[in-house]
């Protein structure tokens, strides 16, 4: 399962993409299932930028953090819905791992922006990444591509 924006789909909040040639090249080694959790959550493209305020994706699931747009609108439920839908597809299609866009409030793995829209990062996962990890699905970001490729070939990251 792969963040659709990494494959060049124009699903990013601004209507753009984050095409990553080496991620796309993984199609030679694995079946890639593109997903965009924010679109799966019912959000439009383009849409206002949003970040997690008060913690990381894990904190959103714990109820101690929220997803707010740059103008302060609460998008928490849409982001959670998108995460559940992503897991539904992963489970239904038998996904074996997720390779997701780094630092996104949905897809980030290991670090996300801090909710101030100033580029400051904190440790933690995005909301979808945290949910998939809670279901025991291995998650990698494009910054962890070498680990992902090792996992694909050996089952170890
Ligand atoms: S939610 Fe994930 S797949 Fe969708 S645009 Fe953001 S980073 Fe890309």
Short mmCIF file of C-alpha atoms and ligand atoms in Angstrom, two decimals:
data_model
loop_
_atom_site.label_atom_id
_atom_site.label_comp_id
_atom_site.label_asym_id
_atom_site.label_seq_id
_atom_site.Cartn_x
_atom_site.Cartn_y
_atom_site.Cartn_z
CA UNK A 1 0.00 0.00 0.00
CA UNK A 2 1.52 3.33 -1.09
CA UNK A 3 0.61 6.99 -0.60
CA UNK A 4 -0.92 7.92 -3.95
CA UNK A 5 0.86 11.28 -3.99
CA UNK A 6 4.23 9.47 -4.03
CA UNK A 7 3.11 7.76 -7.24
CA UNK A 8 2.34 11.11 -8.87
CA UNK A 9 -1.41 11.31 -8.31
CA UNK A 10 -2.61 14.88 -7.77
CA UNK A 11 -4.16 14.19 -4.37
CA UNK A 12 -2.07 16.53 -2.24
CA UNK A 13 -3.90 19.28 -0.31
CA UNK A 14 -2.78 21.89 -2.86
CA UNK A 15 -3.77 19.77 -5.84
CA UNK A 16 -0.19 18.73 -6.53
CA UNK A 17 1.71 15.51 -5.92
CA UNK A 18 4.94 14.24 -4.36
CA UNK A 19 6.11 11.94 -7.16
CA UNK A 20 9.07 9.84 -6.05
CA UNK A 21 10.74 7.92 -8.86
CA UNK A 22 12.28 5.25 -6.63
CA UNK A 23 8.92 4.58 -4.96
CA UNK A 24 7.22 4.22 -8.35
CA UNK A 25 10.00 1.84 -9.41
CA UNK A 26 8.93 -0.56 -6.68
CA UNK A 27 6.21 -1.68 -9.11
CA UNK A 28 8.89 -3.99 -10.53
CA UNK A 29 9.14 -5.78 -7.18
CA UNK A 30 5.69 -5.61 -5.63
CA UNK A 31 2.04 -4.92 -6.35
CA UNK A 32 1.41 -1.30 -5.33
CA UNK A 33 -2.00 -0.25 -3.99
CA UNK A 34 -2.34 3.57 -4.10
CA UNK A 35 -4.29 5.23 -1.32
CA UNK A 36 -4.89 8.78 -0.15
CA UNK A 37 -6.35 8.64 3.37
CA UNK A 38 -7.48 12.26 3.28
CA UNK A 39 -9.52 11.66 0.12
CA UNK A 40 -10.75 8.37 1.58
CA UNK A 41 -11.90 10.40 4.56
CA UNK A 42 -14.14 12.46 2.28
CA UNK A 43 -12.00 15.57 1.95
CA UNK A 44 -11.84 17.44 -1.34
CA UNK A 45 -8.78 18.22 -3.42
CA UNK A 46 -7.58 20.88 -3.25
CA UNK A 47 -8.29 21.37 0.46
CA UNK A 48 -6.88 23.62 3.19
CA UNK A 49 -3.58 22.57 4.71
CA UNK A 50 -4.03 20.80 8.03
CA UNK A 51 -1.73 19.70 10.85
CA UNK A 52 -2.10 17.83 14.11
CA UNK A 53 -2.40 20.20 17.05
CA UNK A 54 -1.44 18.90 20.48
CA UNK A 55 0.63 15.87 19.58
CA UNK A 56 0.94 13.15 16.94
CA UNK A 57 -1.43 10.68 15.30
CA UNK A 58 -1.26 8.41 18.36
CA UNK A 59 -2.51 11.32 20.47
CA UNK A 60 -5.40 11.90 18.05
CA UNK A 61 -6.50 8.31 18.60
CA UNK A 62 -6.10 8.81 22.35
CA UNK A 63 -8.33 11.89 22.12
CA UNK A 64 -5.70 14.37 23.30
CA UNK A 65 -4.88 15.98 19.94
CA UNK A 66 -6.94 17.28 17.02
CA UNK A 67 -6.46 17.97 13.31
CA UNK A 68 -6.95 21.64 12.48
CA UNK A 69 -6.71 23.49 9.19
CA UNK A 70 -4.58 26.55 8.88
CA UNK A 71 -7.74 28.61 9.60
CA UNK A 72 -8.66 26.54 12.66
CA UNK A 73 -11.37 24.27 11.24
CA UNK A 74 -11.50 20.84 12.89
CA UNK A 75 -10.91 17.97 10.45
CA UNK A 76 -10.21 15.26 13.03
CA UNK A 77 -13.12 12.99 12.17
CA UNK A 78 -12.39 13.04 8.43
CA UNK A 79 -8.76 12.12 9.07
CA UNK A 80 -9.79 9.27 11.38
CA UNK A 81 -12.35 8.05 8.87
CA UNK A 82 -9.71 8.02 6.14
CA UNK A 83 -7.40 5.96 8.35
CA UNK A 84 -10.13 3.38 8.95
CA UNK A 85 -10.87 3.21 5.24
CA UNK A 86 -7.18 2.75 4.46
CA UNK A 87 -7.08 -0.17 6.88
CA UNK A 88 -10.22 -1.64 5.34
CA UNK A 89 -8.50 -1.66 1.94
CA UNK A 90 -5.28 -3.03 3.39
CA UNK A 91 -7.10 -5.87 5.08
CA UNK A 92 -9.39 -6.60 2.12
CA UNK A 93 -6.58 -6.64 -0.41
CA UNK A 94 -4.03 -8.36 1.83
CA UNK A 95 -1.51 -5.53 1.91
CA UNK A 96 1.74 -6.63 3.53
CA UNK A 97 3.20 -3.21 4.30
CA UNK A 98 2.55 0.50 3.80
CA UNK A 99 5.00 2.96 2.25
CA UNK A 100 3.67 6.40 3.15
CA UNK A 101 4.57 10.05 2.64
CA UNK A 102 6.91 11.36 5.30
CA UNK A 103 5.74 14.02 7.79
CA UNK A 104 2.12 14.13 6.56
CA UNK A 105 -0.51 14.45 9.32
CA UNK A 106 -2.10 11.32 7.83
CA UNK A 107 0.78 9.38 6.35
CA UNK A 108 3.89 10.47 8.29
CA UNK A 109 6.03 7.83 9.98
CA UNK A 110 8.35 8.73 12.85
CA UNK A 111 7.81 12.48 12.67
CA UNK A 112 5.04 14.93 11.83
CA UNK A 113 4.64 18.71 11.87
CA UNK A 114 3.76 20.23 15.21
CA UNK A 115 0.52 22.04 14.34
CA UNK A 116 2.00 25.53 14.07
CA UNK A 117 2.35 25.49 10.25
CA UNK A 118 5.92 26.66 10.70
CA UNK A 119 7.83 23.58 9.54
CA UNK A 120 8.65 22.44 13.09
CA UNK A 121 8.59 18.66 13.48
CA UNK A 122 7.91 16.41 16.44
CA UNK A 123 8.34 12.69 16.93
CA UNK A 124 5.37 10.49 16.18
CA UNK A 125 3.28 9.10 13.36
CA UNK A 126 0.46 10.47 11.26
CA UNK A 127 -3.09 9.36 11.97
CA UNK A 128 -3.28 6.69 9.28
CA UNK A 129 0.25 5.46 9.92
CA UNK A 130 -0.52 5.12 13.64
CA UNK A 131 -3.72 3.22 12.89
CA UNK A 132 -2.04 0.81 10.47
CA UNK A 133 0.76 0.20 12.98
CA UNK A 134 -1.83 -0.55 15.66
CA UNK A 135 -3.11 -3.26 13.29
CA UNK A 136 0.45 -4.66 13.04
CA UNK A 137 0.97 -3.57 9.42
CA UNK A 138 4.63 -2.56 8.87
CA UNK A 139 4.88 1.12 7.88
CA UNK A 140 7.77 2.88 6.12
CA UNK A 141 8.19 6.40 4.72
CA UNK A 142 9.95 7.23 1.47
CA UNK A 143 12.88 8.31 3.65
CA UNK A 144 13.04 4.68 4.81
CA UNK A 145 12.98 3.20 1.33
CA UNK A 146 16.10 1.10 1.90
CA UNK A 147 14.45 -0.49 4.95
CA UNK A 148 11.29 -1.06 2.94
CA UNK A 149 13.17 -2.73 0.10
CA UNK A 150 15.06 -4.92 2.56
CA UNK A 151 11.76 -5.87 4.15
CA UNK A 152 10.31 -6.74 0.74
CA UNK A 153 13.21 -9.02 -0.11
CA UNK A 154 13.93 -10.59 3.28
CA UNK A 155 10.98 -9.92 5.55
CA UNK A 156 13.33 -7.93 7.85
CA UNK A 157 13.60 -4.12 8.02
S1 LIG B 1 -3.02 12.00 2.79
FE1 LIG B 1 -1.16 10.83 2.35
S2 LIG B 1 -1.52 10.13 0.23
FE2 LIG B 1 -2.95 11.80 0.57
S3 LIG B 1 -1.87 13.61 -0.19
FE3 LIG B 1 -1.50 13.46 2.03
S4 LIG B 1 0.46 12.38 2.17
FE4 LIG B 1 -0.34 12.02 0.11
#
